[in-house]
Amino acid sequence: MGVERRPEWLKVRLPAGPNFRELVGVMRTQALHTVCEEARCPNIGDCWERRTATFLILGNVCTRHCAYCAIAHGLPTEL
């Protein structure tokens, strides 16, 4: 029994464009946290290639507890 290949429209491309790589560098050097990364968003490549990101301004913890989200939840550390 052969493996059926997925149609092209269903495949997700690996994020690798120049804008994406630049934003990764900025996030690391500035120690910034984004919803995109913390929530493990599957669209991060598309958004970051368009130079769009959503920031977590109080660190990598969110005060909400959305059941569908992968962001750590709880109380943020003091400023």
mmCIF file with all atom_site columns, C-alpha atoms in Angstrom:
data_model
loop_
_atom_site.group_PDB
_atom_site.id
_atom_site.type_symbol
_atom_site.label_atom_id
_atom_site.label_alt_id
_atom_site.label_comp_id
_atom_site.label_asym_id
_atom_site.label_entity_id
_atom_site.label_seq_id
_atom_site.pdbx_PDB_ins_code
_atom_site.Cartn_x
_atom_site.Cartn_y
_atom_site.Cartn_z
_atom_site.occupancy
_atom_site.B_iso_or_equiv
_atom_site.pdbx_formal_charge
_atom_site.auth_seq_id
_atom_site.auth_comp_id
_atom_site.auth_asym_id
_atom_site.auth_atom_id
_atom_site.pdbx_PDB_model_num
ATOM 1  C CA . MET A 1 1  ? 0.000  0.000  0.000  1.00 0.00 ? 1  MET A CA 1
ATOM 2  C CA . GLY A 1 2  ? 1.588  3.277  -1.143 1.00 0.00 ? 2  GLY A CA 1
ATOM 3  C CA . VAL A 1 3  ? 1.727  6.533  0.768  1.00 0.00 ? 3  VAL A CA 1
ATOM 4  C CA . GLU A 1 4  ? -0.581 9.201  -0.596 1.00 0.00 ? 4  GLU A CA 1
ATOM 5  C CA . ARG A 1 5  ? 1.120  12.607 -0.947 1.00 0.00 ? 5  ARG A CA 1
ATOM 6  C CA . ARG A 1 6  ? -0.522 15.756 0.361  1.00 0.00 ? 6  ARG A CA 1
ATOM 7  C CA . PRO A 1 7  ? -1.723 18.364 -2.134 1.00 0.00 ? 7  PRO A CA 1
ATOM 8  C CA . GLU A 1 8  ? 0.497  21.443 -2.535 1.00 0.00 ? 8  GLU A CA 1
ATOM 9  C CA . TRP A 1 9  ? -2.108 23.796 -1.024 1.00 0.00 ? 9  TRP A CA 1
ATOM 10 C CA . LEU A 1 10 ? -2.032 21.795 2.224  1.00 0.00 ? 10 LEU A CA 1
ATOM 11 C CA . LYS A 1 11 ? 1.732  21.867 2.691  1.00 0.00 ? 11 LYS A CA 1
ATOM 12 C CA . VAL A 1 12 ? 3.321  24.434 4.999  1.00 0.00 ? 12 VAL A CA 1
ATOM 13 C CA . ARG A 1 13 ? 6.624  25.901 3.875  1.00 0.00 ? 13 ARG A CA 1
ATOM 14 C CA . LEU A 1 14 ? 9.479  26.140 6.343  1.00 0.00 ? 14 LEU A CA 1
ATOM 15 C CA . PRO A 1 15 ? 10.103 29.734 7.400  1.00 0.00 ? 15 PRO A CA 1
ATOM 16 C CA . ALA A 1 16 ? 13.379 30.756 5.817  1.00 0.00 ? 16 ALA A CA 1
ATOM 17 C CA . GLY A 1 17 ? 13.049 34.123 4.082  1.00 0.00 ? 17 GLY A CA 1
ATOM 18 C CA . PRO A 1 18 ? 15.438 37.016 4.752  1.00 0.00 ? 18 PRO A CA 1
ATOM 19 C CA . ASN A 1 19 ? 12.937 39.003 6.832  1.00 0.00 ? 19 ASN A CA 1
ATOM 20 C CA . PHE A 1 20 ? 12.162 35.942 8.949  1.00 0.00 ? 20 PHE A CA 1
ATOM 21 C CA . ARG A 1 21 ? 15.841 35.318 9.650  1.00 0.00 ? 21 ARG A CA 1
ATOM 22 C CA . GLU A 1 22 ? 16.375 38.996 10.499 1.00 0.00 ? 22 GLU A CA 1
ATOM 23 C CA . LEU A 1 23 ? 13.471 38.998 12.971 1.00 0.00 ? 23 LEU A CA 1
ATOM 24 C CA . VAL A 1 24 ? 14.759 35.818 14.619 1.00 0.00 ? 24 VAL A CA 1
ATOM 25 C CA . GLY A 1 25 ? 18.066 37.605 15.188 1.00 0.00 ? 25 GLY A CA 1
ATOM 26 C CA . VAL A 1 26 ? 16.363 40.674 16.653 1.00 0.00 ? 26 VAL A CA 1
ATOM 27 C CA . MET A 1 27 ? 14.202 38.563 18.979 1.00 0.00 ? 27 MET A CA 1
ATOM 28 C CA . ARG A 1 28 ? 17.247 36.694 20.292 1.00 0.00 ? 28 ARG A CA 1
ATOM 29 C CA . THR A 1 29 ? 19.606 39.654 20.729 1.00 0.00 ? 29 THR A CA 1
ATOM 30 C CA . GLN A 1 30 ? 16.936 41.796 22.408 1.00 0.00 ? 30 GLN A CA 1
ATOM 31 C CA . ALA A 1 31 ? 15.488 38.893 24.483 1.00 0.00 ? 31 ALA A CA 1
ATOM 32 C CA . LEU A 1 32 ? 11.972 39.670 23.229 1.00 0.00 ? 32 LEU A CA 1
ATOM 33 C CA . HIS A 1 33 ? 9.005  37.321 23.626 1.00 0.00 ? 33 HIS A CA 1
ATOM 34 C CA . THR A 1 34 ? 6.270  37.009 21.017 1.00 0.00 ? 34 THR A CA 1
ATOM 35 C CA . VAL A 1 35 ? 2.898  35.328 21.002 1.00 0.00 ? 35 VAL A CA 1
ATOM 36 C CA . CYS A 1 36 ? 4.012  33.859 17.688 1.00 0.00 ? 36 CYS A CA 1
ATOM 37 C CA . GLU A 1 37 ? 6.821  31.809 19.236 1.00 0.00 ? 37 GLU A CA 1
ATOM 38 C CA . GLU A 1 38 ? 5.375  31.098 22.675 1.00 0.00 ? 38 GLU A CA 1
ATOM 39 C CA . ALA A 1 39 ? 2.061  29.869 21.221 1.00 0.00 ? 39 ALA A CA 1
ATOM 40 C CA . ARG A 1 40 ? 3.914  27.848 18.567 1.00 0.00 ? 40 ARG A CA 1
ATOM 41 C CA . CYS A 1 41 ? 1.878  29.508 15.844 1.00 0.00 ? 41 CYS A CA 1
ATOM 42 C CA . PRO A 1 42 ? 2.009  27.595 12.550 1.00 0.00 ? 42 PRO A CA 1
ATOM 43 C CA . ASN A 1 43 ? 1.800  30.885 10.605 1.00 0.00 ? 43 ASN A CA 1
ATOM 44 C CA . ILE A 1 44 ? 4.938  32.438 12.113 1.00 0.00 ? 44 ILE A CA 1
ATOM 45 C CA . GLY A 1 45 ? 6.852  32.162 8.837  1.00 0.00 ? 45 GLY A CA 1
ATOM 46 C CA . ASP A 1 46 ? 4.219  34.073 6.888  1.00 0.00 ? 46 ASP A CA 1
ATOM 47 C CA . CYS A 1 47 ? 3.819  36.831 9.475  1.00 0.00 ? 47 CYS A CA 1
ATOM 48 C CA . TRP A 1 48 ? 7.497  37.322 10.208 1.00 0.00 ? 48 TRP A CA 1
ATOM 49 C CA . GLU A 1 49 ? 8.341  37.367 6.516  1.00 0.00 ? 49 GLU A CA 1
ATOM 50 C CA . ARG A 1 50 ? 5.892  40.315 6.301  1.00 0.00 ? 50 ARG A CA 1
ATOM 51 C CA . ARG A 1 51 ? 7.712  41.787 9.359  1.00 0.00 ? 51 ARG A CA 1
ATOM 52 C CA . THR A 1 52 ? 4.672  41.393 11.635 1.00 0.00 ? 52 THR A CA 1
ATOM 53 C CA . ALA A 1 53 ? 4.874  40.085 15.218 1.00 0.00 ? 53 ALA A CA 1
ATOM 54 C CA . THR A 1 54 ? 2.722  40.223 18.352 1.00 0.00 ? 54 THR A CA 1
ATOM 55 C CA . PHE A 1 55 ? 4.704  40.839 21.532 1.00 0.00 ? 55 PHE A CA 1
ATOM 56 C CA . LEU A 1 56 ? 4.239  39.651 25.100 1.00 0.00 ? 56 LEU A CA 1
ATOM 57 C CA . ILE A 1 57 ? 5.204  42.844 26.904 1.00 0.00 ? 57 ILE A CA 1
ATOM 58 C CA . LEU A 1 58 ? 5.524  41.342 30.409 1.00 0.00 ? 58 LEU A CA 1
ATOM 59 C CA . GLY A 1 59 ? 7.802  38.426 29.536 1.00 0.00 ? 59 GLY A CA 1
ATOM 60 C CA . ASN A 1 60 ? 6.918  34.941 28.340 1.00 0.00 ? 60 ASN A CA 1
ATOM 61 C CA . VAL A 1 61 ? 3.903  34.373 30.638 1.00 0.00 ? 61 VAL A CA 1
ATOM 62 C CA . CYS A 1 62 ? 0.332  35.315 29.741 1.00 0.00 ? 62 CYS A CA 1
ATOM 63 C CA . THR A 1 63 ? -2.311 36.162 32.349 1.00 0.00 ? 63 THR A CA 1
ATOM 64 C CA . ARG A 1 64 ? -5.028 34.469 30.299 1.00 0.00 ? 64 ARG A CA 1
ATOM 65 C CA . HIS A 1 65 ? -5.584 30.715 30.274 1.00 0.00 ? 65 HIS A CA 1
ATOM 66 C CA . CYS A 1 66 ? -6.907 29.923 26.803 1.00 0.00 ? 66 CYS A CA 1
ATOM 67 C CA . ALA A 1 67 ? -7.407 26.167 26.425 1.00 0.00 ? 67 ALA A CA 1
ATOM 68 C CA . TYR A 1 68 ? -6.194 26.151 22.816 1.00 0.00 ? 68 TYR A CA 1
ATOM 69 C CA . CYS A 1 69 ? -3.018 28.180 23.387 1.00 0.00 ? 69 CYS A CA 1
ATOM 70 C CA . ALA A 1 70 ? 0.505  26.905 24.131 1.00 0.00 ? 70 ALA A CA 1
ATOM 71 C CA . ILE A 1 71 ? 1.692  30.053 25.961 1.00 0.00 ? 71 ILE A CA 1
ATOM 72 C CA . ALA A 1 72 ? 2.666  29.524 29.598 1.00 0.00 ? 72 ALA A CA 1
ATOM 73 C CA . HIS A 1 73 ? 0.026  31.060 31.847 1.00 0.00 ? 73 HIS A CA 1
ATOM 74 C CA . GLY A 1 74 ? 0.147  32.552 35.315 1.00 0.00 ? 74 GLY A CA 1
ATOM 75 C CA . LEU A 1 75 ? 1.242  35.782 36.921 1.00 0.00 ? 75 LEU A CA 1
ATOM 76 C CA . PRO A 1 76 ? 4.058  37.650 35.172 1.00 0.00 ? 76 PRO A CA 1
ATOM 77 C CA . THR A 1 77 ? 7.183  38.500 37.133 1.00 0.00 ? 77 THR A CA 1
ATOM 78 C CA . GLU A 1 78 ? 7.371  41.951 38.655 1.00 0.00 ? 78 GLU A CA 1
ATOM 79 C CA . LEU A 1 79 ? 8.751  44.743 36.521 1.00 0.00 ? 79 LEU A CA 1
#
